[in-house]
Amino acid sequence: MLTLAAVLTLSVVAAQENDPLDGQYYKLFAPLTFYHSVAGEQLSIASNNPDEVSRAIDQALMHVYLNRPDLVEVTEQEQEQSGELRQDIIDQPVVQAATMVEQSAPLPDAPEADPVEVVVEKPKFWTRKGDGFLQFMQNYVSSNWYKGGESNYSAVGSLTLEANYDNKSKWKWDNKLEMKLGFQTSRTDTVHKFKANEDLFRYTGKVGLQAANKWYYTLQVLAYTQFARGFKSNNRKTFSDFMSPFNFNVGLGMEYKVEWFDKKLTGTINLSPLAINYRYVDRTALAKSFGVKTDKHTHSLTDFGSQVTASLQWKINDVVTWKTRFYAFTSYHRAQVEWENTFSLKVSKYITANLFLYPRFDDSNIWDDDLGYWQFKEYSSLGFSYNF
């Protein structure tokens, strides 16, 4: 007796060899149908089908009818109602005409790709930026301010230039030059037609080697003095001058790169446990007021200590920006602390209003009966500003 697997194998072989009897296998591959002839043949006492393959097909179908009737989709009667069965499929083999060719047709020529020019740009390691303003202001200066000055209405101009190098790997080199100069006139001053009320020439340079993520080993250089002589109202005495004083500071430590509040607050915080501060006073008469004990051959003071420097900018919103600089140096015999704060209110693209607050502590200066070693400076201004 042939099994179902044997029947399927014979059907495949017959199909491959174009056996003229292969039409009888359609029952195996057509949708599963309940054929009355199959049931009648299997239930009859004597078989009327002498062909062994046909009997095996009928037995396979009968096995499905009895064990998996759920697989039967239609009956023979329903199949006949949908249309007559094609007898030629059973009597005549279906042969598919296929021709073989030695070589397939060539593919159509694809258009050649247009030549592409490859441009390799040199990495931009340097970034340059700056800003400046020219504004009018109302100014307040405490009576013991170390550079002199007077509370009044005046004008001030400022220019800040930066050139920073970053190789996008480990090294960076930051350079910042700040220049600020303002003049004032006062009706109460019968000695000076005008005098400087804001005067700064300062360079900050830092070389950093990345230690981890936002931390850098840093060598910082800070040098600053002023442009012109400083006076007080109705007083011919010079309180400060170019190179009087001149401060040169070198600090070795670590720096942290600040990116807080979704990068709205950015800047750096520098910690230098090893720092050297060199102060030079060219005018001998001014040396004592700046803590330098001089003789005919000495105009300078050198201190070893520690320092902290922070330079931050917080863009509070699209209109208001806060810039701050904090500097503190101690030789463990004297201390100097400066905290500069500038609040900028953007009126239009080129018009801004500034509020400048500057408390300062320096116990190397002369003691004041009212404020001691503390000093304070403030001004508000309105004028033109430009960033580039």
mmCIF file of C-alpha atoms in Angstrom:
data_model
loop_
_atom_site.group_PDB
_atom_site.id
_atom_site.type_symbol
_atom_site.label_atom_id
_atom_site.label_comp_id
_atom_site.label_asym_id
_atom_site.label_seq_id
_atom_site.Cartn_x
_atom_site.Cartn_y
_atom_site.Cartn_z
ATOM 1 C CA MET A 1 0.000 0.000 0.000
ATOM 2 C CA LEU A 2 1.336 3.394 -0.940
ATOM 3 C CA THR A 3 1.515 6.002 1.797
ATOM 4 C CA LEU A 4 0.551 9.626 1.412
ATOM 5 C CA ALA A 5 4.234 10.622 1.370
ATOM 6 C CA ALA A 6 4.883 8.107 -1.411
ATOM 7 C CA VAL A 7 1.952 9.462 -3.379
ATOM 8 C CA LEU A 8 3.225 13.026 -3.084
ATOM 9 C CA THR A 9 6.683 11.908 -4.159
ATOM 10 C CA LEU A 10 5.260 10.142 -7.222
ATOM 11 C CA SER A 11 3.224 13.203 -8.103
ATOM 12 C CA VAL A 12 6.306 15.436 -8.029
ATOM 13 C CA VAL A 13 8.347 12.951 -10.088
ATOM 14 C CA ALA A 14 5.554 12.553 -12.572
ATOM 15 C CA ALA A 15 5.231 16.303 -12.938
ATOM 16 C CA GLN A 16 8.959 16.651 -13.566
ATOM 17 C CA GLU A 17 8.981 13.831 -16.149
ATOM 18 C CA ASN A 18 5.782 15.021 -17.872
ATOM 19 C CA ASP A 19 4.046 11.696 -17.035
ATOM 20 C CA PRO A 20 0.759 11.530 -18.952
ATOM 21 C CA LEU A 21 -0.950 10.290 -15.783
ATOM 22 C CA ASP A 22 0.050 13.289 -13.748
ATOM 23 C CA GLY A 23 -3.406 14.874 -14.252
ATOM 24 C CA GLN A 24 -4.869 12.461 -11.722
ATOM 25 C CA TYR A 25 -2.892 14.123 -8.944
ATOM 26 C CA TYR A 26 -4.939 17.304 -9.102
ATOM 27 C CA LYS A 27 -7.057 16.085 -6.165
ATOM 28 C CA LEU A 28 -4.017 16.399 -3.944
ATOM 29 C CA PHE A 29 -3.271 19.973 -4.926
ATOM 30 C CA ALA A 30 -6.746 21.380 -5.507
ATOM 31 C CA PRO A 31 -8.700 22.809 -2.538
ATOM 32 C CA LEU A 32 -9.597 19.843 -0.321
ATOM 33 C CA THR A 33 -12.950 18.493 -1.569
ATOM 34 C CA PHE A 34 -15.196 15.657 -0.396
ATOM 35 C CA TYR A 35 -15.516 13.357 -3.390
ATOM 36 C CA HIS A 36 -18.385 10.812 -3.361
ATOM 37 C CA SER A 37 -16.399 8.434 -5.555
ATOM 38 C CA VAL A 38 -13.623 8.276 -2.981
ATOM 39 C CA ALA A 39 -15.985 7.338 -0.190
ATOM 40 C CA GLY A 40 -17.828 4.855 -2.417
ATOM 41 C CA GLU A 41 -14.612 3.174 -3.523
ATOM 42 C CA GLN A 42 -13.337 2.786 0.048
ATOM 43 C CA LEU A 43 -16.632 1.485 1.411
ATOM 44 C CA SER A 44 -17.293 -1.010 -1.406
ATOM 45 C CA ILE A 45 -16.512 -4.688 -0.904
ATOM 46 C CA ALA A 46 -14.670 -5.079 -4.177
ATOM 47 C CA SER A 47 -12.522 -2.293 -5.612
ATOM 48 C CA ASN A 48 -13.430 -1.077 -9.108
ATOM 49 C CA ASN A 49 -10.167 0.839 -9.551
ATOM 50 C CA PRO A 50 -7.296 -1.353 -10.731
ATOM 51 C CA ASP A 51 -4.749 1.521 -10.657
ATOM 52 C CA GLU A 52 -2.601 1.352 -7.546
ATOM 53 C CA VAL A 53 -1.813 5.113 -7.571
ATOM 54 C CA SER A 54 -5.494 6.066 -7.784
ATOM 55 C CA ARG A 55 -6.326 3.703 -4.910
ATOM 56 C CA ALA A 56 -3.520 5.272 -2.821
ATOM 57 C CA ILE A 57 -4.854 8.786 -3.530
ATOM 58 C CA ASP A 58 -8.365 7.709 -2.521
ATOM 59 C CA GLN A 59 -7.038 6.135 0.687
ATOM 60 C CA ALA A 60 -5.102 9.337 1.531
ATOM 61 C CA LEU A 61 -8.162 11.494 1.006
ATOM 62 C CA MET A 62 -10.352 9.087 3.026
ATOM 63 C CA HIS A 63 -7.864 9.270 5.871
ATOM 64 C CA VAL A 64 -8.230 13.059 5.914
ATOM 65 C CA TYR A 65 -12.031 12.857 5.730
ATOM 66 C CA LEU A 66 -12.136 10.636 8.814
ATOM 67 C CA ASN A 67 -9.442 12.308 10.964
ATOM 68 C CA ARG A 68 -9.482 15.990 9.920
ATOM 69 C CA PRO A 69 -12.905 16.776 8.485
ATOM 70 C CA ASP A 70 -12.322 20.438 9.455
ATOM 71 C CA LEU A 71 -9.843 20.708 6.609
ATOM 72 C CA VAL A 72 -12.431 19.842 3.939
ATOM 73 C CA GLU A 73 -13.494 23.110 2.306
ATOM 74 C CA VAL A 74 -16.148 22.066 -0.237
ATOM 75 C CA THR A 75 -18.042 19.016 -1.396
ATOM 76 C CA GLU A 76 -18.008 17.513 -4.867
ATOM 77 C CA GLN A 77 -21.576 18.698 -5.388
ATOM 78 C CA GLU A 78 -20.666 22.310 -4.527
ATOM 79 C CA GLN A 79 -17.687 22.081 -6.839
ATOM 80 C CA GLU A 80 -19.852 20.831 -9.717
ATOM 81 C CA GLN A 81 -22.340 23.647 -9.157
ATOM 82 C CA SER A 82 -19.557 26.204 -9.613
ATOM 83 C CA GLY A 83 -18.694 24.712 -13.015
ATOM 84 C CA GLU A 84 -17.889 21.527 -14.811
ATOM 85 C CA LEU A 85 -14.605 19.820 -14.134
ATOM 86 C CA ARG A 86 -12.221 19.911 -17.022
ATOM 87 C CA GLN A 87 -11.777 16.361 -18.182
ATOM 88 C CA ASP A 88 -8.793 17.336 -20.315
ATOM 89 C CA ILE A 89 -6.807 18.008 -17.174
ATOM 90 C CA ILE A 90 -7.222 14.404 -16.178
ATOM 91 C CA ASP A 91 -6.829 12.876 -19.637
ATOM 92 C CA GLN A 92 -4.162 15.130 -21.036
ATOM 93 C CA PRO A 93 -1.021 16.227 -19.212
ATOM 94 C CA VAL A 94 -0.442 19.901 -18.795
ATOM 95 C CA VAL A 95 2.987 20.723 -20.140
ATOM 96 C CA GLN A 96 4.507 24.148 -19.697
ATOM 97 C CA ALA A 97 6.533 25.226 -22.639
ATOM 98 C CA ALA A 98 9.859 26.591 -21.510
ATOM 99 C CA THR A 99 12.750 27.626 -23.655
ATOM 100 C CA MET A 100 16.358 27.976 -22.594
ATOM 101 C CA VAL A 101 18.654 30.640 -23.931
ATOM 102 C CA GLU A 102 22.401 30.645 -23.808
ATOM 103 C CA GLN A 103 22.683 34.292 -22.782
ATOM 104 C CA SER A 104 20.231 36.731 -21.310
ATOM 105 C CA ALA A 105 19.607 40.084 -22.893
ATOM 106 C CA PRO A 106 22.056 42.770 -21.751
ATOM 107 C CA LEU A 107 20.879 45.283 -19.212
ATOM 108 C CA PRO A 108 20.317 48.808 -20.435
ATOM 109 C CA ASP A 109 23.289 51.084 -19.999
ATOM 110 C CA ALA A 110 23.030 53.045 -16.763
ATOM 111 C CA PRO A 111 23.976 56.725 -16.962
ATOM 112 C CA GLU A 112 27.379 57.495 -15.588
ATOM 113 C CA ALA A 113 27.379 59.303 -12.263
ATOM 114 C CA ASP A 114 28.326 62.941 -12.383
ATOM 115 C CA PRO A 115 31.772 63.618 -10.997
ATOM 116 C CA VAL A 116 31.721 64.884 -7.417
ATOM 117 C CA GLU A 117 34.357 67.277 -6.195
ATOM 118 C CA VAL A 118 35.542 66.349 -2.723
ATOM 119 C CA VAL A 119 36.503 69.349 -0.607
ATOM 120 C CA VAL A 120 38.433 68.774 2.580
ATOM 121 C CA GLU A 121 38.292 71.834 4.809
ATOM 122 C CA LYS A 122 40.919 72.565 7.389
ATOM 123 C CA PRO A 123 39.464 72.332 10.912
ATOM 124 C CA LYS A 124 38.749 75.689 12.493
ATOM 125 C CA PHE A 125 40.547 75.616 15.808
ATOM 126 C CA TRP A 126 40.370 79.390 16.382
ATOM 127 C CA THR A 127 37.223 81.296 17.293
ATOM 128 C CA ARG A 128 37.180 85.069 17.494
ATOM 129 C CA LYS A 129 34.509 87.342 18.905
ATOM 130 C CA GLY A 130 34.047 90.658 20.603
ATOM 131 C CA ASP A 131 31.640 93.302 21.769
ATOM 132 C CA GLY A 132 31.696 97.004 22.491
ATOM 133 C CA PHE A 133 29.504 99.825 23.651
ATOM 134 C CA LEU A 134 29.427 103.592 24.035
ATOM 135 C CA GLN A 135 27.016 104.734 26.705
ATOM 136 C CA PHE A 136 26.000 107.573 28.913
ATOM 137 C CA MET A 137 25.636 106.896 32.585
ATOM 138 C CA GLN A 138 24.958 107.980 36.118
ATOM 139 C CA ASN A 139 27.917 107.033 38.292
ATOM 140 C CA TYR A 140 28.443 106.460 42.006
ATOM 141 C CA VAL A 141 31.895 106.050 43.602
ATOM 142 C CA SER A 142 32.581 105.656 47.304
ATOM 143 C CA SER A 143 34.793 108.330 48.857
ATOM 144 C CA ASN A 144 37.661 105.869 49.405
ATOM 145 C CA TRP A 145 37.672 104.268 45.932
ATOM 146 C CA TYR A 146 41.279 103.261 45.306
ATOM 147 C CA LYS A 147 41.488 104.905 41.865
ATOM 148 C CA GLY A 148 39.645 108.091 42.804
ATOM 149 C CA GLY A 149 36.613 109.438 40.988
ATOM 150 C CA GLU A 150 33.346 111.240 41.772
ATOM 151 C CA SER A 151 29.653 110.492 41.595
ATOM 152 C CA ASN A 152 28.209 112.235 38.546
ATOM 153 C CA TYR A 153 26.828 111.932 35.058
ATOM 154 C CA SER A 154 29.320 110.799 32.459
ATOM 155 C CA ALA A 155 30.031 108.651 29.400
ATOM 156 C CA VAL A 156 31.954 105.421 29.002
ATOM 157 C CA GLY A 157 33.191 103.275 26.127
ATOM 158 C CA SER A 158 34.183 99.641 26.261
ATOM 159 C CA LEU A 159 35.732 97.109 23.872
ATOM 160 C CA THR A 160 36.271 93.402 24.582
ATOM 161 C CA LEU A 161 38.170 91.131 22.182
ATOM 162 C CA GLU A 162 38.550 87.353 22.432
ATOM 163 C CA ALA A 163 40.639 84.853 20.451
ATOM 164 C CA ASN A 164 40.312 81.279 21.663
ATOM 165 C CA TYR A 165 42.036 78.126 20.433
ATOM 166 C CA ASP A 166 40.594 74.636 20.891
ATOM 167 C CA ASN A 167 41.983 71.615 19.025
ATOM 168 C CA LYS A 168 38.814 69.608 19.857
ATOM 169 C CA SER A 169 40.932 67.043 21.630
ATOM 170 C CA LYS A 170 42.854 68.029 24.758
ATOM 171 C CA TRP A 171 44.335 71.501 24.494
ATOM 172 C CA LYS A 172 42.807 74.945 24.621
ATOM 173 C CA TRP A 173 44.189 78.466 24.824
ATOM 174 C CA ASP A 174 41.913 81.379 25.710
ATOM 175 C CA ASN A 175 42.823 85.035 25.242
ATOM 176 C CA LYS A 176 40.691 87.944 26.373
ATOM 177 C CA LEU A 177 41.519 91.652 26.192
ATOM 178 C CA GLU A 178 39.266 94.162 27.962
ATOM 179 C CA MET A 179 39.538 97.911 27.439
ATOM 180 C CA LYS A 180 37.269 100.384 29.159
ATOM 181 C CA LEU A 181 37.612 104.149 29.432
ATOM 182 C CA GLY A 182 35.145 106.768 30.609
ATOM 183 C CA PHE A 183 35.289 110.488 31.309
ATOM 184 C CA GLN A 184 33.215 112.830 33.384
ATOM 185 C CA THR A 185 32.770 116.520 33.868
ATOM 186 C CA SER A 186 31.469 118.215 36.971
ATOM 187 C CA ARG A 187 30.455 121.786 37.682
ATOM 188 C CA THR A 188 31.746 121.516 41.206
ATOM 189 C CA ASP A 189 35.211 120.630 39.995
ATOM 190 C CA THR A 190 37.087 123.877 39.368
ATOM 191 C CA VAL A 191 40.458 122.142 38.913
ATOM 192 C CA HIS A 192 39.740 119.583 36.181
ATOM 193 C CA LYS A 193 37.688 120.150 33.033
ATOM 194 C CA PHE A 194 37.242 116.399 32.767
ATOM 195 C CA LYS A 195 38.699 113.349 34.425
ATOM 196 C CA ALA A 196 38.583 109.583 34.017
ATOM 197 C CA ASN A 197 35.913 107.790 36.003
ATOM 198 C CA GLU A 198 36.209 104.340 34.406
ATOM 199 C CA ASP A 199 39.624 103.095 33.344
ATOM 200 C CA LEU A 200 40.705 99.515 32.694
ATOM 201 C CA PHE A 201 43.218 97.736 30.495
ATOM 202 C CA ARG A 202 43.214 93.997 31.305
ATOM 203 C CA TYR A 203 44.462 90.830 29.638
ATOM 204 C CA THR A 204 43.467 87.307 30.695
ATOM 205 C CA GLY A 205 45.173 84.281 29.160
ATOM 206 C CA LYS A 206 44.670 80.610 29.986
ATOM 207 C CA VAL A 207 46.324 77.455 28.677
ATOM 208 C CA GLY A 208 44.401 74.296 29.541
ATOM 209 C CA LEU A 209 44.931 70.547 29.212
ATOM 210 C CA GLN A 210 41.769 68.488 29.559
ATOM 211 C CA ALA A 211 41.786 66.266 32.627
ATOM 212 C CA ALA A 212 38.284 64.765 32.584
ATOM 213 C CA ASN A 213 35.135 65.849 30.791
ATOM 214 C CA LYS A 214 34.765 69.551 31.747
ATOM 215 C CA TRP A 215 37.854 69.804 33.960
ATOM 216 C CA TYR A 216 41.175 71.225 32.711
ATOM 217 C CA TYR A 217 44.628 71.573 34.188
ATOM 218 C CA THR A 218 45.164 75.296 33.700
ATOM 219 C CA LEU A 219 47.911 77.888 33.761
ATOM 220 C CA GLN A 220 46.326 81.336 34.008
ATOM 221 C CA VAL A 221 47.958 84.710 33.411
ATOM 222 C CA LEU A 222 46.250 87.932 34.478
ATOM 223 C CA ALA A 223 47.695 91.378 33.817
ATOM 224 C CA TYR A 224 45.956 94.732 34.220
ATOM 225 C CA THR A 225 46.530 98.445 34.654
ATOM 226 C CA GLN A 226 44.844 101.656 33.363
ATOM 227 C CA PHE A 227 45.186 104.208 30.574
ATOM 228 C CA ALA A 228 45.097 107.631 32.231
ATOM 229 C CA ARG A 229 45.662 109.359 35.540
ATOM 230 C CA GLY A 230 42.940 109.220 38.173
ATOM 231 C CA PHE A 231 41.836 112.355 40.042
ATOM 232 C CA LYS A 232 39.297 113.452 42.594
ATOM 233 C CA SER A 233 37.246 116.618 42.294
ATOM 234 C CA ASN A 234 39.036 119.854 43.200
ATOM 235 C CA ASN A 235 42.219 117.944 43.961
ATOM 236 C CA ARG A 236 45.378 118.104 41.893
ATOM 237 C CA LYS A 237 46.793 114.947 43.461
ATOM 238 C CA THR A 238 47.168 111.918 41.212
ATOM 239 C CA PHE A 239 45.558 108.875 42.809
ATOM 240 C CA SER A 240 46.428 106.347 40.070
ATOM 241 C CA ASP A 241 48.126 106.281 36.683
ATOM 242 C CA PHE A 242 49.305 104.025 33.908
ATOM 243 C CA MET A 243 51.485 101.302 35.525
ATOM 244 C CA SER A 244 50.570 102.705 38.938
ATOM 245 C CA PRO A 245 49.498 100.160 39.836
ATOM 246 C CA PHE A 246 50.272 97.317 37.433
ATOM 247 C CA ASN A 247 49.297 93.812 38.538
ATOM 248 C CA PHE A 248 50.636 90.623 37.032
ATOM 249 C CA ASN A 249 49.279 87.343 38.327
ATOM 250 C CA VAL A 250 50.164 83.734 37.443
ATOM 251 C CA GLY A 251 48.076 80.868 38.809
ATOM 252 C CA LEU A 252 48.419 77.111 38.410
ATOM 253 C CA GLY A 253 45.430 74.896 39.127
ATOM 254 C CA MET A 254 42.277 73.523 37.551
ATOM 255 C CA GLU A 255 39.379 75.041 35.664
ATOM 256 C CA TYR A 256 35.789 73.871 35.314
ATOM 257 C CA LYS A 257 33.736 74.651 32.208
ATOM 258 C CA VAL A 258 30.239 75.763 33.242
ATOM 259 C CA GLU A 259 27.223 74.823 31.108
ATOM 260 C CA TRP A 260 24.160 75.014 33.356
ATOM 261 C CA PHE A 261 20.435 75.652 32.908
ATOM 262 C CA ASP A 262 20.345 74.296 29.329
ATOM 263 C CA LYS A 263 23.552 76.227 28.536
ATOM 264 C CA LYS A 264 21.958 79.552 29.422
ATOM 265 C CA LEU A 265 24.570 79.984 32.164
ATOM 266 C CA THR A 266 28.044 79.498 30.680
ATOM 267 C CA GLY A 267 31.606 80.372 31.584
ATOM 268 C CA THR A 268 34.524 79.080 33.624
ATOM 269 C CA ILE A 269 35.537 78.703 37.265
ATOM 270 C CA ASN A 270 39.284 78.624 37.910
ATOM 271 C CA LEU A 271 40.857 77.334 41.131
ATOM 272 C CA SER A 272 44.568 78.045 41.564
ATOM 273 C CA PRO A 273 46.041 76.805 44.864
ATOM 274 C CA LEU A 274 49.458 77.994 43.636
ATOM 275 C CA ALA A 275 49.501 81.640 42.571
ATOM 276 C CA ILE A 276 52.005 84.472 42.368
ATOM 277 C CA ASN A 277 50.895 88.087 42.377
ATOM 278 C CA TYR A 278 53.339 90.774 41.283
ATOM 279 C CA ARG A 279 52.323 94.394 41.853
ATOM 280 C CA TYR A 280 54.352 97.264 40.452
ATOM 281 C CA VAL A 281 53.826 100.966 41.192
ATOM 282 C CA ASP A 282 55.766 103.308 38.940
ATOM 283 C CA ARG A 283 54.918 106.444 40.918
ATOM 284 C CA THR A 284 56.760 106.178 44.225
ATOM 285 C CA ALA A 285 54.352 108.596 45.907
ATOM 286 C CA LEU A 286 51.468 106.186 45.246
ATOM 287 C CA ALA A 287 53.212 103.029 46.424
ATOM 288 C CA LYS A 288 52.003 103.149 50.012
ATOM 289 C CA SER A 289 48.349 103.529 49.027
ATOM 290 C CA PHE A 290 48.642 100.268 47.078
ATOM 291 C CA GLY A 291 50.373 98.333 49.840
ATOM 292 C CA VAL A 292 53.908 98.569 48.442
ATOM 293 C CA LYS A 293 56.590 99.521 50.929
ATOM 294 C CA THR A 294 59.155 101.242 48.764
ATOM 295 C CA ASP A 295 62.465 102.937 48.891
ATOM 296 C CA LYS A 296 64.442 104.589 46.150
ATOM 297 C CA HIS A 297 65.155 101.260 44.479
ATOM 298 C CA THR A 298 61.934 99.271 45.087
ATOM 299 C CA HIS A 299 58.587 99.806 43.399
ATOM 300 C CA SER A 300 57.056 96.342 43.553
ATOM 301 C CA LEU A 301 55.459 93.758 45.788
ATOM 302 C CA THR A 302 55.470 89.997 45.208
ATOM 303 C CA ASP A 303 53.080 87.701 47.039
ATOM 304 C CA PHE A 304 52.650 83.928 46.954
ATOM 305 C CA GLY A 305 49.235 82.530 47.720
ATOM 306 C CA SER A 306 46.027 81.126 46.244
ATOM 307 C CA GLN A 307 43.332 82.536 44.036
ATOM 308 C CA VAL A 308 39.849 81.890 42.649
ATOM 309 C CA THR A 309 38.604 83.360 39.379
ATOM 310 C CA ALA A 310 35.161 82.976 37.838
ATOM 311 C CA SER A 311 33.849 84.461 34.601
ATOM 312 C CA LEU A 312 30.186 83.691 33.876
ATOM 313 C CA GLN A 313 27.399 84.858 31.614
ATOM 314 C CA TRP A 314 23.745 84.078 32.239
ATOM 315 C CA LYS A 315 21.225 84.774 29.494
ATOM 316 C CA ILE A 316 18.201 85.105 31.742
ATOM 317 C CA ASN A 317 15.883 85.658 28.764
ATOM 318 C CA ASP A 318 16.003 87.216 25.296
ATOM 319 C CA VAL A 319 16.200 90.695 26.827
ATOM 320 C CA VAL A 320 18.192 90.490 30.078
ATOM 321 C CA THR A 321 21.777 89.196 30.381
ATOM 322 C CA TRP A 322 23.986 89.061 33.464
ATOM 323 C CA LYS A 323 27.784 89.044 33.141
ATOM 324 C CA THR A 324 29.867 88.558 36.255
ATOM 325 C CA ARG A 325 33.546 88.277 37.098
ATOM 326 C CA PHE A 326 34.757 87.197 40.518
ATOM 327 C CA TYR A 327 38.400 87.388 41.577
ATOM 328 C CA ALA A 328 39.879 86.572 44.964
ATOM 329 C CA PHE A 329 43.556 86.372 45.923
ATOM 330 C CA THR A 330 45.086 85.787 49.328
ATOM 331 C CA SER A 331 48.705 85.564 50.384
ATOM 332 C CA TYR A 332 47.527 84.582 53.893
ATOM 333 C CA HIS A 333 48.863 88.008 54.981
ATOM 334 C CA ARG A 334 46.595 90.146 52.810
ATOM 335 C CA ALA A 335 43.447 89.556 50.760
ATOM 336 C CA GLN A 336 41.967 91.106 47.635
ATOM 337 C CA VAL A 337 38.432 90.375 46.411
ATOM 338 C CA GLU A 338 36.691 91.878 43.366
ATOM 339 C CA TRP A 339 33.203 91.129 42.090
ATOM 340 C CA GLU A 340 32.119 92.842 38.858
ATOM 341 C CA ASN A 341 28.455 92.551 37.813
ATOM 342 C CA THR A 342 26.920 93.910 34.627
ATOM 343 C CA PHE A 343 23.182 93.591 33.965
ATOM 344 C CA SER A 344 22.302 94.365 30.352
ATOM 345 C CA LEU A 345 18.785 95.174 29.191
ATOM 346 C CA LYS A 346 18.413 94.925 25.422
ATOM 347 C CA VAL A 347 16.172 97.742 24.221
ATOM 348 C CA SER A 348 16.716 97.109 20.501
ATOM 349 C CA LYS A 349 19.337 95.559 18.253
ATOM 350 C CA TYR A 350 21.864 98.311 18.939
ATOM 351 C CA ILE A 351 20.510 99.991 22.079
ATOM 352 C CA THR A 352 21.099 98.579 25.573
ATOM 353 C CA ALA A 353 20.798 99.769 29.128
ATOM 354 C CA ASN A 354 23.467 98.636 31.619
ATOM 355 C CA LEU A 355 23.624 98.465 35.385
ATOM 356 C CA PHE A 356 27.145 97.960 36.754
ATOM 357 C CA LEU A 357 27.784 96.934 40.385
ATOM 358 C CA TYR A 358 31.337 96.508 41.659
ATOM 359 C CA PRO A 359 32.093 95.759 45.334
ATOM 360 C CA ARG A 360 35.797 95.412 46.168
ATOM 361 C CA PHE A 361 37.869 94.470 49.232
ATOM 362 C CA ASP A 362 41.597 95.103 49.555
ATOM 363 C CA ASP A 363 43.260 95.234 52.960
ATOM 364 C CA SER A 364 46.533 96.427 51.441
ATOM 365 C CA ASN A 365 44.955 99.858 50.917
ATOM 366 C CA ILE A 366 44.635 102.625 53.494
ATOM 367 C CA TRP A 367 41.923 102.101 56.094
ATOM 368 C CA ASP A 368 38.792 104.223 55.678
ATOM 369 C CA ASP A 369 36.873 105.327 58.754
ATOM 370 C CA ASP A 370 33.496 104.685 57.121
ATOM 371 C CA LEU A 371 33.958 101.597 54.922
ATOM 372 C CA GLY A 372 37.187 100.130 56.249
ATOM 373 C CA TYR A 373 38.845 98.128 53.476
ATOM 374 C CA TRP A 374 35.628 97.817 51.490
ATOM 375 C CA GLN A 375 35.044 99.880 48.331
ATOM 376 C CA PHE A 376 32.048 100.124 46.072
ATOM 377 C CA LYS A 377 31.331 101.398 42.593
ATOM 378 C CA GLU A 378 28.057 101.591 40.678
ATOM 379 C CA TYR A 379 26.732 103.155 37.504
ATOM 380 C CA SER A 380 23.763 102.830 35.180
ATOM 381 C CA SER A 381 23.937 103.790 31.520
ATOM 382 C CA LEU A 382 22.065 103.791 28.229
ATOM 383 C CA GLY A 383 23.611 103.832 24.784
ATOM 384 C CA PHE A 384 24.862 101.964 21.726
ATOM 385 C CA SER A 385 26.215 98.398 21.797
ATOM 386 C CA TYR A 386 27.474 95.981 19.158
ATOM 387 C CA ASN A 387 28.520 92.322 19.142
ATOM 388 C CA PHE A 388 30.738 90.721 16.503
#
